mmCIF file with all atom_site columns, C-alpha atoms in Angstrom:
data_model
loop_
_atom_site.group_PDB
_atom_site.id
_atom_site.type_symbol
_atom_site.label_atom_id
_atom_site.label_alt_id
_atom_site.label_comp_id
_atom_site.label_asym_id
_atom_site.label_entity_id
_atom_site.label_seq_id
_atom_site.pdbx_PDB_ins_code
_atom_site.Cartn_x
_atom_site.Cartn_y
_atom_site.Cartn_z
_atom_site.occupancy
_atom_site.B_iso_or_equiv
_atom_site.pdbx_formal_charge
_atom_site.auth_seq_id
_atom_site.auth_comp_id
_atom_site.auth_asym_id
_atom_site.auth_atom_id
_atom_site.pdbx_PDB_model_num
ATOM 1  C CA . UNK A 1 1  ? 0.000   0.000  0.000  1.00 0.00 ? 1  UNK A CA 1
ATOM 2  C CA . UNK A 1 2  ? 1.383   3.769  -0.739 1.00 0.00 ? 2  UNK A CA 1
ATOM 3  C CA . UNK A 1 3  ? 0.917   5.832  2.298  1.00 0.00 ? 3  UNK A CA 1
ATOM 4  C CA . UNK A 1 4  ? 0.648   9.651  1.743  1.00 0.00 ? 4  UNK A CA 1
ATOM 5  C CA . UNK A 1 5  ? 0.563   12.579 4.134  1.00 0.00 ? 5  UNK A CA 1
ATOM 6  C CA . UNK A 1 6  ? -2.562  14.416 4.203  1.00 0.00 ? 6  UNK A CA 1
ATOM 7  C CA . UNK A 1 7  ? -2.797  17.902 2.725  1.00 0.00 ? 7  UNK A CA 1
ATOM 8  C CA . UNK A 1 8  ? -4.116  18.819 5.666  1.00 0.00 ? 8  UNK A CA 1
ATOM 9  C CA . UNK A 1 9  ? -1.503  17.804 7.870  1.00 0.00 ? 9  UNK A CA 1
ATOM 10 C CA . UNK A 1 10 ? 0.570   20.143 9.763  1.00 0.00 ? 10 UNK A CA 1
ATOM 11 C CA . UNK A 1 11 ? 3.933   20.760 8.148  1.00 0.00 ? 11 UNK A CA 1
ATOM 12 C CA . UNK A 1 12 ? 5.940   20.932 11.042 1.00 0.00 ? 12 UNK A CA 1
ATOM 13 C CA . UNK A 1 13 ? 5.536   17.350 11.645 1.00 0.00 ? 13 UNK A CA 1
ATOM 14 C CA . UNK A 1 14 ? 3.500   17.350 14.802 1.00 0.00 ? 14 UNK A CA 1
ATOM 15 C CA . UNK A 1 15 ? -0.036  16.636 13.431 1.00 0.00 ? 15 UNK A CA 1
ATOM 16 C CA . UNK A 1 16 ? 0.494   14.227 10.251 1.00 0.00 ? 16 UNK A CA 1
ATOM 17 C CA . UNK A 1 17 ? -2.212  12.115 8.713  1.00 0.00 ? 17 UNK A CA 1
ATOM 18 C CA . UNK A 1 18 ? -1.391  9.860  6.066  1.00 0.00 ? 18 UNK A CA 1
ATOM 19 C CA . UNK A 1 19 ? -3.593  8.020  3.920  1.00 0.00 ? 19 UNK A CA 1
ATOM 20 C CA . UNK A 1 20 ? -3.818  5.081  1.818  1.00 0.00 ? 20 UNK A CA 1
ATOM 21 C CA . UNK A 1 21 ? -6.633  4.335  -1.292 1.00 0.00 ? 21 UNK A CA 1
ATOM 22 C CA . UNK A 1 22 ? -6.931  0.942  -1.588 1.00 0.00 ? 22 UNK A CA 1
ATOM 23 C CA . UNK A 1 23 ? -9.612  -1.120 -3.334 1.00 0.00 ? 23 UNK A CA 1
ATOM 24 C CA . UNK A 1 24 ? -12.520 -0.556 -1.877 1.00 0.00 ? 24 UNK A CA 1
ATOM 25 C CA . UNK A 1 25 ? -11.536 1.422  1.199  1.00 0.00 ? 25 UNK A CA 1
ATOM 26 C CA . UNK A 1 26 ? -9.108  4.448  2.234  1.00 0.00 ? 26 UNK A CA 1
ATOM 27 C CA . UNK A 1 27 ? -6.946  3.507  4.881  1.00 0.00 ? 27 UNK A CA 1
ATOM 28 C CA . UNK A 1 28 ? -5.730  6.392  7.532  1.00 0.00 ? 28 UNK A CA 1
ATOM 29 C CA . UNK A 1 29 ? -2.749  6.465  9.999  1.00 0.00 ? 29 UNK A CA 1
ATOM 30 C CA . UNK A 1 30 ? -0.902  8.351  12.692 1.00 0.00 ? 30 UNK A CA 1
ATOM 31 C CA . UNK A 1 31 ? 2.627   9.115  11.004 1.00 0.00 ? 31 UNK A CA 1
ATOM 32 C CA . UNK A 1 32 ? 3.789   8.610  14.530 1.00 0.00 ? 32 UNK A CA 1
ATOM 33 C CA . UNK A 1 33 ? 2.163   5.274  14.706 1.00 0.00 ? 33 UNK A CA 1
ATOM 34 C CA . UNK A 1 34 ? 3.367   4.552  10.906 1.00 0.00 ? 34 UNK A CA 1
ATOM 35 C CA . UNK A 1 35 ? 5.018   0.616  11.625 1.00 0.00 ? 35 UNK A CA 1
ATOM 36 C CA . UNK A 1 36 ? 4.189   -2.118 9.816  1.00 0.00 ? 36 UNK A CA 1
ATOM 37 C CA . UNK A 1 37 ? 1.312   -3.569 11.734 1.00 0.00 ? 37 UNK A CA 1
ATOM 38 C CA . UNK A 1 38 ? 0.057   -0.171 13.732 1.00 0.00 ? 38 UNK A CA 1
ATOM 39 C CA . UNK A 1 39 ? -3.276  1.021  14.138 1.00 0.00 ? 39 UNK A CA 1
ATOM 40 C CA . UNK A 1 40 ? -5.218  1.390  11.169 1.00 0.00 ? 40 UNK A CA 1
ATOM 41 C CA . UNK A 1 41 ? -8.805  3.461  10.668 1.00 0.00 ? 41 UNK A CA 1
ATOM 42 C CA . UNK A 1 42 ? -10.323 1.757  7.738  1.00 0.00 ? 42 UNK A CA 1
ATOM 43 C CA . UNK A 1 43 ? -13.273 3.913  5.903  1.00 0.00 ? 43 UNK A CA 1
ATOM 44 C CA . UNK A 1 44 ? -15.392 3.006  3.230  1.00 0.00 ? 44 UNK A CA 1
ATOM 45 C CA . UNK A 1 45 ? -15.331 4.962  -0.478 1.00 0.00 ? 45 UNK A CA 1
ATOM 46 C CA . UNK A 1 46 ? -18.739 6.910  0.862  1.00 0.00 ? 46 UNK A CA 1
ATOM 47 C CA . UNK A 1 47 ? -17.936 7.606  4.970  1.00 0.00 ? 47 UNK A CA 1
ATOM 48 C CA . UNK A 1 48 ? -14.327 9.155  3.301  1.00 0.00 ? 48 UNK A CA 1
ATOM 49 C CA . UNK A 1 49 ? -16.285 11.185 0.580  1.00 0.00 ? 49 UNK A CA 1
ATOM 50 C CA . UNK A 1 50 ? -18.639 12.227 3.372  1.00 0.00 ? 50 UNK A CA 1
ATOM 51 C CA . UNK A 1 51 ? -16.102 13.143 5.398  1.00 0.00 ? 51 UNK A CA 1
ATOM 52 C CA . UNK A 1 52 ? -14.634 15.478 3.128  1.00 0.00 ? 52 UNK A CA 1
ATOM 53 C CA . UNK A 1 53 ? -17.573 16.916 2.092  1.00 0.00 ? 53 UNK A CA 1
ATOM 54 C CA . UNK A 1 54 ? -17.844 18.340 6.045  1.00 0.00 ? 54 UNK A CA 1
ATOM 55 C CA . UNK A 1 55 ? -14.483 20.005 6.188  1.00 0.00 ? 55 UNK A CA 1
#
């Protein structure tokens, strides 16, 4: 999977979100979390458009 930071992330590398389209779902992570097997928020295509939408 290719991980990329959010564009809303902070750029002084305190607050970074990075996320991950795979098929089906978009996969978000804590940068500072960012090991192989770390926590994970999985979102369907809809919930992520949704969630866009509201920022």
């Amino acid at each position: 999977m290719s991980w990329r930071k959010s564009t809303y992330s902070s750029g002084e590398g305190g607050e970074c979100v990075e996320v991950a389209v795979a098929a089906g779902a978009v996969h978000v992570r804590d940068s500072k979390q960012a090991v192989e097997n770390g926590p994970v928020l999985r979102v369907g295509p809809a919930a992520w458009s949704a969630l866009l939408g509201a920022m």
